[in-house]
PDB file of C-alpha atoms in Angstrom:
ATOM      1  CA  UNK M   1      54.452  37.505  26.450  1.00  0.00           C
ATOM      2  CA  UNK M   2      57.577  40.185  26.916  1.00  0.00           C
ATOM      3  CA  UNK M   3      56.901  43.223  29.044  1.00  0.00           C
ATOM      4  CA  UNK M   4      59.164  46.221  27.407  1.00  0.00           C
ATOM      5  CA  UNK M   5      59.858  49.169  29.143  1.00  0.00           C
ATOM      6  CA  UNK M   6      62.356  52.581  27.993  1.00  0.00           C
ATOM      7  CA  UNK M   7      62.694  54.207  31.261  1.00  0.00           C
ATOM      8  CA  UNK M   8      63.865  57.808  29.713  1.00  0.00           C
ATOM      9  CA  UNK M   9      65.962  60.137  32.858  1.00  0.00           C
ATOM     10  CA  UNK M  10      64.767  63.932  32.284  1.00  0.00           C
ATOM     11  CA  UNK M  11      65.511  67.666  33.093  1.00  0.00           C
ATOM     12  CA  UNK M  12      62.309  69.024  33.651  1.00  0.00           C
ATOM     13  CA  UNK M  13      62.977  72.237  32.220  1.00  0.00           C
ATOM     14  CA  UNK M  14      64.393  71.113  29.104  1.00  0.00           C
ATOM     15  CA  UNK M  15      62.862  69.541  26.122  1.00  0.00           C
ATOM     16  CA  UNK M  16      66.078  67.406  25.547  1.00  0.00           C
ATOM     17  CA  UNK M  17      65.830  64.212  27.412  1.00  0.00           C
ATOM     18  CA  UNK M  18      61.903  64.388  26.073  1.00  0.00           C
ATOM     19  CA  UNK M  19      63.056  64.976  22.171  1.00  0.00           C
ATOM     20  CA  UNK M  20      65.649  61.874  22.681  1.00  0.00           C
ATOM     21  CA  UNK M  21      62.801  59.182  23.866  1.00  0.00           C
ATOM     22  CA  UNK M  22      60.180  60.321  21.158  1.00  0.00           C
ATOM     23  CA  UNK M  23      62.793  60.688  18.113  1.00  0.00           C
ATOM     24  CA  UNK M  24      63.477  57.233  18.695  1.00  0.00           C
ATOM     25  CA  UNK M  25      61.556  54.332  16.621  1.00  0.00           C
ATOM     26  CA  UNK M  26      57.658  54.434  18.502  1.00  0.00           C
ATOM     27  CA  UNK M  27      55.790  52.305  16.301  1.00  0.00           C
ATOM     28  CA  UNK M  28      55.637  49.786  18.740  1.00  0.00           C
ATOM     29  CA  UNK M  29      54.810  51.424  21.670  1.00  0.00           C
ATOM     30  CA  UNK M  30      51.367  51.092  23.530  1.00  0.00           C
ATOM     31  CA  UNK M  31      51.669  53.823  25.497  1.00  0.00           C
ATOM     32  CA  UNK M  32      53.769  57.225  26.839  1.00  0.00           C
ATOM     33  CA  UNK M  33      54.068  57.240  30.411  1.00  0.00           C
ATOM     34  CA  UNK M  34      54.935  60.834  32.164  1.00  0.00           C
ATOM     35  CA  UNK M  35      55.452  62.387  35.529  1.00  0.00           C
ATOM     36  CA  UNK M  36      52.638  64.121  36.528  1.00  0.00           C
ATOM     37  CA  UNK M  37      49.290  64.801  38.654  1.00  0.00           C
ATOM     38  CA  UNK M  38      45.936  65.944  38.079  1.00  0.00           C
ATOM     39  CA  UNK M  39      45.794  69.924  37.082  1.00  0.00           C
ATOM     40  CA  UNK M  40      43.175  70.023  40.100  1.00  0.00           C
ATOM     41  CA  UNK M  41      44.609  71.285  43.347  1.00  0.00           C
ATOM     42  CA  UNK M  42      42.866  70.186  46.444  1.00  0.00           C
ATOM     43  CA  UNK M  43      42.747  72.404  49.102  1.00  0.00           C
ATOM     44  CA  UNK M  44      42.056  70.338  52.138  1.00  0.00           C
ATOM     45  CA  UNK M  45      44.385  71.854  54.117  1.00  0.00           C
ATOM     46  CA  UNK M  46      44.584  75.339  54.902  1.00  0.00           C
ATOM     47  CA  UNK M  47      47.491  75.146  57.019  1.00  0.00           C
ATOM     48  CA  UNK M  48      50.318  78.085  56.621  1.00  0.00           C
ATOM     49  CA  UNK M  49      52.741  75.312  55.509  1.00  0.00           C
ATOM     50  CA  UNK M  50      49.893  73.703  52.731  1.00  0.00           C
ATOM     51  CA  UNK M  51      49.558  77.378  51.372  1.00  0.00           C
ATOM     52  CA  UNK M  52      53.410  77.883  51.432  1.00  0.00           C
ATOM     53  CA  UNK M  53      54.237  74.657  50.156  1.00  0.00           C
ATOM     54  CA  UNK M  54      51.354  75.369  47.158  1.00  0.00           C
ATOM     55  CA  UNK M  55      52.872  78.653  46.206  1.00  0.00           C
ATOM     56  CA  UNK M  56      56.500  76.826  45.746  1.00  0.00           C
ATOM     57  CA  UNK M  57      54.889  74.524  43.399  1.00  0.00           C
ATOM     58  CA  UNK M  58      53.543  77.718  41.652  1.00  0.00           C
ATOM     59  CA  UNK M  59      56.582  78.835  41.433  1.00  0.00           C
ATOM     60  CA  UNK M  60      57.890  76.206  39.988  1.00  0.00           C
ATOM     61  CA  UNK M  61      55.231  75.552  37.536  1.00  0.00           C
ATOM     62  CA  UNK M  62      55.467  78.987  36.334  1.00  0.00           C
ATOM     63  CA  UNK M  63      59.749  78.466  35.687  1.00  0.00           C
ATOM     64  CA  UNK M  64      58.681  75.758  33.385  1.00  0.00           C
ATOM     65  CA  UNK M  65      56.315  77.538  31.445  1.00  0.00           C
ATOM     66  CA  UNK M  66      58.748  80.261  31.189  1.00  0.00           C
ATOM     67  CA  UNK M  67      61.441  77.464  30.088  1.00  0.00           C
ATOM     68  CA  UNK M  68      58.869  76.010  27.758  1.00  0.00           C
ATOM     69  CA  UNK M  69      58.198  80.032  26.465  1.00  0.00           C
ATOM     70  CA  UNK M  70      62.173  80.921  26.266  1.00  0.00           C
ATOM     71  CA  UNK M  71      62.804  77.801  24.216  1.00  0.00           C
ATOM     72  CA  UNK M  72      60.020  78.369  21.864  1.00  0.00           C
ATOM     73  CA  UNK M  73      61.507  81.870  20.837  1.00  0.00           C
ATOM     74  CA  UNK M  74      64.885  80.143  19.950  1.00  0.00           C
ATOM     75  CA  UNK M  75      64.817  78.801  16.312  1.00  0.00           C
ATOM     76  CA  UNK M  76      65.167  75.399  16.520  1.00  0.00           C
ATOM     77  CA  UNK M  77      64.522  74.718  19.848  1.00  0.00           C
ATOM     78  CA  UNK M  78      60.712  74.649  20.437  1.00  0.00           C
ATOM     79  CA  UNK M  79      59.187  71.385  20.900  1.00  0.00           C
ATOM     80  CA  UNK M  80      56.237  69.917  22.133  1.00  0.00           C
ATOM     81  CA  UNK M  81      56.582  66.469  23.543  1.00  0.00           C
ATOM     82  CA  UNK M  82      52.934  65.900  23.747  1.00  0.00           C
ATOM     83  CA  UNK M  83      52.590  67.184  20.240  1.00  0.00           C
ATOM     84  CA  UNK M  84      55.258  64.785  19.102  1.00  0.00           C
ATOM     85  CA  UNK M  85      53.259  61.680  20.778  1.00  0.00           C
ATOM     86  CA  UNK M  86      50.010  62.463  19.254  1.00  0.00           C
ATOM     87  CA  UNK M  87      51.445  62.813  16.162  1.00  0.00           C
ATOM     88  CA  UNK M  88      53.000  59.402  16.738  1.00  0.00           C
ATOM     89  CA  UNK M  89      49.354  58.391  18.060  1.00  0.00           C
ATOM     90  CA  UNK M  90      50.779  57.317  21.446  1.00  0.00           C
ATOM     91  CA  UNK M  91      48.872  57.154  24.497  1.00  0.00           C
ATOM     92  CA  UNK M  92      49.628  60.194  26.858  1.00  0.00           C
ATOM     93  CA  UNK M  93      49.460  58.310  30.802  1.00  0.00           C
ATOM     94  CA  UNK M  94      50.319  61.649  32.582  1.00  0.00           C
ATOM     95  CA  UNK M  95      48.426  61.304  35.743  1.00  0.00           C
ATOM     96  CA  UNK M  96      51.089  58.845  37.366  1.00  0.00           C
ATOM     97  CA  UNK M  97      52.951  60.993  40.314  1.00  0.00           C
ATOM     98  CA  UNK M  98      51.155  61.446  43.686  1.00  0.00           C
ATOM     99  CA  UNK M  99      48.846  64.151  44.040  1.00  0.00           C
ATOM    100  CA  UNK M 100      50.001  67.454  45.673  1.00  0.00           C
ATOM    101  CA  UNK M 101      47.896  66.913  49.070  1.00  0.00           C
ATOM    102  CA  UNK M 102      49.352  63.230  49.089  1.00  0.00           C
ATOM    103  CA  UNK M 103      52.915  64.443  48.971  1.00  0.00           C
ATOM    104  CA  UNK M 104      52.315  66.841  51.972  1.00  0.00           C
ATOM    105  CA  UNK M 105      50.917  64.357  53.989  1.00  0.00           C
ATOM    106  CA  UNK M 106      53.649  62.094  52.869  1.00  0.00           C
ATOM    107  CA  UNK M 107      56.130  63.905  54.030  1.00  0.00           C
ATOM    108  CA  UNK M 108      54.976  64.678  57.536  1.00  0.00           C
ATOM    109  CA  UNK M 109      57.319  64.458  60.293  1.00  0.00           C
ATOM    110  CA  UNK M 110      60.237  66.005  61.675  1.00  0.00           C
ATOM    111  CA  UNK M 111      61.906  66.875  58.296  1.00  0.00           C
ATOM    112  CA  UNK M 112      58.900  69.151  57.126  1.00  0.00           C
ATOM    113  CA  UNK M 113      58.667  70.621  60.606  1.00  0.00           C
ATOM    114  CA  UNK M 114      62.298  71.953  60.438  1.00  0.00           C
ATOM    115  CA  UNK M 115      61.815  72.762  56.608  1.00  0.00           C
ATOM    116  CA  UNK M 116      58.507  74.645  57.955  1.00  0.00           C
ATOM    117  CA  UNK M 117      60.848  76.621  60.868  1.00  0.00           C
ATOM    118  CA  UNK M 118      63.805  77.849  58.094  1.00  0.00           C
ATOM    119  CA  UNK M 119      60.868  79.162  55.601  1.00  0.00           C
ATOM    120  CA  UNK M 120      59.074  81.236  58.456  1.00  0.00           C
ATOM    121  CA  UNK M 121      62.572  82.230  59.666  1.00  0.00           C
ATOM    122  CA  UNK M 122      63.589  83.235  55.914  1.00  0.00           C
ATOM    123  CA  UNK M 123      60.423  85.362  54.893  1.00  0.00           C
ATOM    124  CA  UNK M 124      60.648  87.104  58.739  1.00  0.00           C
ATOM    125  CA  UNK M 125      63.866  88.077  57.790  1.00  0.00           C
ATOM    126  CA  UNK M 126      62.968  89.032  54.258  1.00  0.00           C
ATOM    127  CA  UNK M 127      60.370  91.639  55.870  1.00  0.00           C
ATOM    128  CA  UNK M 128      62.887  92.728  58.890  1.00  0.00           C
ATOM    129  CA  UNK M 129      65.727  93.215  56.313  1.00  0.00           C
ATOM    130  CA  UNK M 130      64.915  97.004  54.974  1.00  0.00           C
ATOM    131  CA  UNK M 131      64.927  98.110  58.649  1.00  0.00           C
ATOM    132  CA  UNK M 132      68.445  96.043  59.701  1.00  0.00           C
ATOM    133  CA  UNK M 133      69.798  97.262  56.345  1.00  0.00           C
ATOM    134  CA  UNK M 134      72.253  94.302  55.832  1.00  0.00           C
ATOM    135  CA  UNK M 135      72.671  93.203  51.934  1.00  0.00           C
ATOM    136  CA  UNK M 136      72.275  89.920  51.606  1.00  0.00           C
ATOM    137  CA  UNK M 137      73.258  89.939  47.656  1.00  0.00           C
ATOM    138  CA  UNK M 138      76.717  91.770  47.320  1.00  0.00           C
ATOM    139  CA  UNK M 139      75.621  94.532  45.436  1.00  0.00           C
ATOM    140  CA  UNK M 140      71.773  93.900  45.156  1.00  0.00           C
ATOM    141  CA  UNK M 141      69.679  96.791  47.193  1.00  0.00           C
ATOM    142  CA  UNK M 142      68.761  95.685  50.625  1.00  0.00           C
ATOM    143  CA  UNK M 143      65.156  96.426  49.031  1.00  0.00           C
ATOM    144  CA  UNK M 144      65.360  94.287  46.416  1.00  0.00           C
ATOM    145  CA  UNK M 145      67.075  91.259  48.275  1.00  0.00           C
ATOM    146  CA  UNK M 146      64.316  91.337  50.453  1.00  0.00           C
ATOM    147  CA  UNK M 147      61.839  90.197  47.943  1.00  0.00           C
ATOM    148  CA  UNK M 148      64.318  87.713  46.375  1.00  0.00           C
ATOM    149  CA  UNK M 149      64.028  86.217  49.242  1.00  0.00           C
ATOM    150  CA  UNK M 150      60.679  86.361  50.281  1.00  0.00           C
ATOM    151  CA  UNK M 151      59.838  85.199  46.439  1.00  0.00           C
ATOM    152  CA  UNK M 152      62.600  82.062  46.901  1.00  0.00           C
ATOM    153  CA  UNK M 153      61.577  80.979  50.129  1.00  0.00           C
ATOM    154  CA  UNK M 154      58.092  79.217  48.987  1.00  0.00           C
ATOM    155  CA  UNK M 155      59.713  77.138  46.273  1.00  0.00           C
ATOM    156  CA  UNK M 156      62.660  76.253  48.307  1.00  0.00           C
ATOM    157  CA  UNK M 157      60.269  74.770  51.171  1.00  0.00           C
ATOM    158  CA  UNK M 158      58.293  73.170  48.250  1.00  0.00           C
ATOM    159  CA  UNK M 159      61.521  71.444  46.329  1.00  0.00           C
ATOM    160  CA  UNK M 160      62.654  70.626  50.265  1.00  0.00           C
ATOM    161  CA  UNK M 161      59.827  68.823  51.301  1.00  0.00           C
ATOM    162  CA  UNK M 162      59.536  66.970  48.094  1.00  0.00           C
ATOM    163  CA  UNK M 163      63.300  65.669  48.029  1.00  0.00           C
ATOM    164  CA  UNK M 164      64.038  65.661  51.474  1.00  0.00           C
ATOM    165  CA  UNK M 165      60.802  64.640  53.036  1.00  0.00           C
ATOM    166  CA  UNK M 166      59.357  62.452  50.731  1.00  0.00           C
ATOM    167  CA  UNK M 167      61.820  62.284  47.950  1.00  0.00           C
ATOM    168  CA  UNK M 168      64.804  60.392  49.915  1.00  0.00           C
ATOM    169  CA  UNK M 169      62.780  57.017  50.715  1.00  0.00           C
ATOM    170  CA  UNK M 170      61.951  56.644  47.178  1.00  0.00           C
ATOM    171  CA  UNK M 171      57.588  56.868  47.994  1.00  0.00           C
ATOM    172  CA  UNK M 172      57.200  58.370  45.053  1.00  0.00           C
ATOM    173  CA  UNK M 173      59.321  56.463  43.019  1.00  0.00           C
ATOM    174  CA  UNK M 174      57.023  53.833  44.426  1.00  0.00           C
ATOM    175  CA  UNK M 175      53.612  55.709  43.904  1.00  0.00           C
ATOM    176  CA  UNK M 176      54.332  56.313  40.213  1.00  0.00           C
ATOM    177  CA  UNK M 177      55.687  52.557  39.060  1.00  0.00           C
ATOM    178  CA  UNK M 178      52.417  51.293  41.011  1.00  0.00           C
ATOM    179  CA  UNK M 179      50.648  53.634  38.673  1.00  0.00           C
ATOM    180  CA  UNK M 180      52.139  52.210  35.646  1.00  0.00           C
ATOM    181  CA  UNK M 181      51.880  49.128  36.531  1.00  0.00           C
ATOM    182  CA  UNK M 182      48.452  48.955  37.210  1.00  0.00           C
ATOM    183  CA  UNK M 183      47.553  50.904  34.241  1.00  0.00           C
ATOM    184  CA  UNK M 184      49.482  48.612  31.986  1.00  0.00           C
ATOM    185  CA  UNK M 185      47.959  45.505  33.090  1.00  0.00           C
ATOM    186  CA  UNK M 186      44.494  47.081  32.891  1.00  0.00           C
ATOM    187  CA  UNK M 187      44.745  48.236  29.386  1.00  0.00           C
ATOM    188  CA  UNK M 188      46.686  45.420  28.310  1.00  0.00           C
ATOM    189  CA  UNK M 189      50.077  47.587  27.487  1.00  0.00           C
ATOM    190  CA  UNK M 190      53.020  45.305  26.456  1.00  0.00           C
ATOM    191  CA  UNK M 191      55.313  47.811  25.700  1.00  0.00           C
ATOM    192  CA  UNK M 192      55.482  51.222  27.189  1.00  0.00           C
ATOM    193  CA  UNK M 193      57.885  54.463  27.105  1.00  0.00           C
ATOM    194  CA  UNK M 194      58.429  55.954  30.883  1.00  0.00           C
ATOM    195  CA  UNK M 195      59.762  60.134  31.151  1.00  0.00           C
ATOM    196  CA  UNK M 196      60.779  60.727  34.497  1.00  0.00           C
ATOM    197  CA  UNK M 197      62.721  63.328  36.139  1.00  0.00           C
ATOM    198  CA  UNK M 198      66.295  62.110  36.099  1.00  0.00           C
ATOM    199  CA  UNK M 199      65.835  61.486  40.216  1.00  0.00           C
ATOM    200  CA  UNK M 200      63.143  58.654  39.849  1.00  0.00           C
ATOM    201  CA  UNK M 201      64.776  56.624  37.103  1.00  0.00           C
ATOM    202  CA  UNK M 202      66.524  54.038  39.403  1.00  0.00           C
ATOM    203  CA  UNK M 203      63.466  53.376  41.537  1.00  0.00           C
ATOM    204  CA  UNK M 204      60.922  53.203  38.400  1.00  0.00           C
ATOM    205  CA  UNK M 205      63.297  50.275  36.953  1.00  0.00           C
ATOM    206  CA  UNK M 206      64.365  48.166  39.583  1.00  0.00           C
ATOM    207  CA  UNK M 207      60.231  48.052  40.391  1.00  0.00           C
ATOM    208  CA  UNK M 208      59.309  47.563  36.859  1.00  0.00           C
ATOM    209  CA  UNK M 209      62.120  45.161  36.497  1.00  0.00           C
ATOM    210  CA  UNK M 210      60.654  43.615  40.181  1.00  0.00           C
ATOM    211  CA  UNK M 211      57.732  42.729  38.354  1.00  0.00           C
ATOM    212  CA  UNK M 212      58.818  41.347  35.133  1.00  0.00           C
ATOM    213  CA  UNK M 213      59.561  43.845  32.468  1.00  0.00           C
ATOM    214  CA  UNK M 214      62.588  44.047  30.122  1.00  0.00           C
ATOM    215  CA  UNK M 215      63.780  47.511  30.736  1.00  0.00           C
ATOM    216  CA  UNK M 216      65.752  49.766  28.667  1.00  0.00           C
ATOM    217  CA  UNK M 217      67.447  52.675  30.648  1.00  0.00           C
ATOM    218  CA  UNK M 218      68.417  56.375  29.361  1.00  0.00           C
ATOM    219  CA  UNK M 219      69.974  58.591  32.108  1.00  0.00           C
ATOM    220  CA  UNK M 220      69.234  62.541  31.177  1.00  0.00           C
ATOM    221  CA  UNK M 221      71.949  63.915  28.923  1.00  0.00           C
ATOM    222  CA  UNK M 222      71.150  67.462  30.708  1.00  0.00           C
ATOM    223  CA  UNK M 223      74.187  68.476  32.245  1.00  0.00           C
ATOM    224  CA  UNK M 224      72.899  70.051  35.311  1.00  0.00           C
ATOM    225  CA  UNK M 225      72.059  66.709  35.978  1.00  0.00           C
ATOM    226  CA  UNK M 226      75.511  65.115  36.501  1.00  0.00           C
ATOM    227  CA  UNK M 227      75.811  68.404  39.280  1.00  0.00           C
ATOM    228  CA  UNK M 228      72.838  66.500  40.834  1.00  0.00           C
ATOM    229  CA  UNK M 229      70.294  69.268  39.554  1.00  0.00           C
ATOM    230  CA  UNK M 230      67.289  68.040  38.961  1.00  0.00           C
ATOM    231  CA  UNK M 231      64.292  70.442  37.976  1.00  0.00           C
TER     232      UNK M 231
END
């Protein structure tokens, strides 16, 4: 029996890399398998860095639903990839990434600590600025800076302590090809499609390689991503 595996790179907030893995031929395919988590947040945690580190997520969830709204107004350019695989009648597997209160505790230790220090540091200045009057901006009111900042600062300690805490050792590049794994073997999937931010694509293969599937490889064609910008 051959295992068969696309691994597809993507730019989160583009439909590109997405449109190139599901125009290809599908017929085949058991399955779709796509970076994500559960759309239930637990709150166990009620920590000042848990609440900050939620709010960057936020944030970032609400960029790509303005990416996904932006590119729907431009003819041509809205797409649905999930859509596109249920028209195709493949199996969405989008649960596959660690949870949000697994990659906090993940990612304990020093590195979140200091992350935890330049956020509180960055939102006291944010509130101090209008009364020290320095522009931070160029030409941006000190007003206005302020809450640039104070608006940045929860999804930069969010992206930090996802790439720097937990991102660097590859855990979840680990977390999600367990995932796949084990969900392929229990519902007998020989030959599966993988989206994956552009960051995880290395670490998904070599595992999925590890344990004896043929896999195909597709960097993103974004080109943020050859600047090493992955969102």
């Amino acid at each position: 029996m051959t295992l068969e595996a696309v691994v597809q790179g993507e730019f989160h907030a583009s439909p590109r890399d997405a449109k190139n893995l599901l125009e290809r031929d599908t017929s085949t395919a058991d399955a779709l398998f796509v970076e994500g988590r559960s759309a239930t947040i637990q709150l166990d945690s009620y920590t000042h860095g848990y609440v900050l580190f939620l709010l960057g997520y936020l944030t970032l969830e609400l960029i790509y639903l303005t990416s996904d709204w932006v590119y729907g107004l431009i003819p041509g350019c809205g797409w649905d990839a999930r859509e596109e695989a249920e028209r195709r009648d493949l199996v969405i597997e989008d649960e596959i990434d660690a949870e949000l209160h697994e990659v906090w505790y993940l990612a304990q230790g020093e590195t979140r600590r200091r992350l935890y220090y330049l956020a509180v540091a960055a939102v006291a200045y944010a509130l101090l600025n209008p009364f020290i009057g320095s522009p931070v901006f160029g030409m941006i009111p000190v007003g206005l800076s302020s809450v640039i900042i104070a608006c940045l600062t929860p999804l930069g300690f969010s992206a930090g302590v996802v790439i720097l805490a937990v991102g660097g050792e590859g855990i979840r590049d680990d977390i999600m090809s367990e995932s796949i794994l084990e969900t392929a073997e229990d519902k007998g999937y020989e030959e599966i499609l993988v989206l994956c931010g552009q960051g995880h694509v290395e670490g998904i293969e070599q595992e999925l390689e590890d344990a004896g599937w043929d896999v195909e490889r597709n960097d993103s064609t974004h080109p943020l991503t050859s600047a090493g910008i992955w969102i």
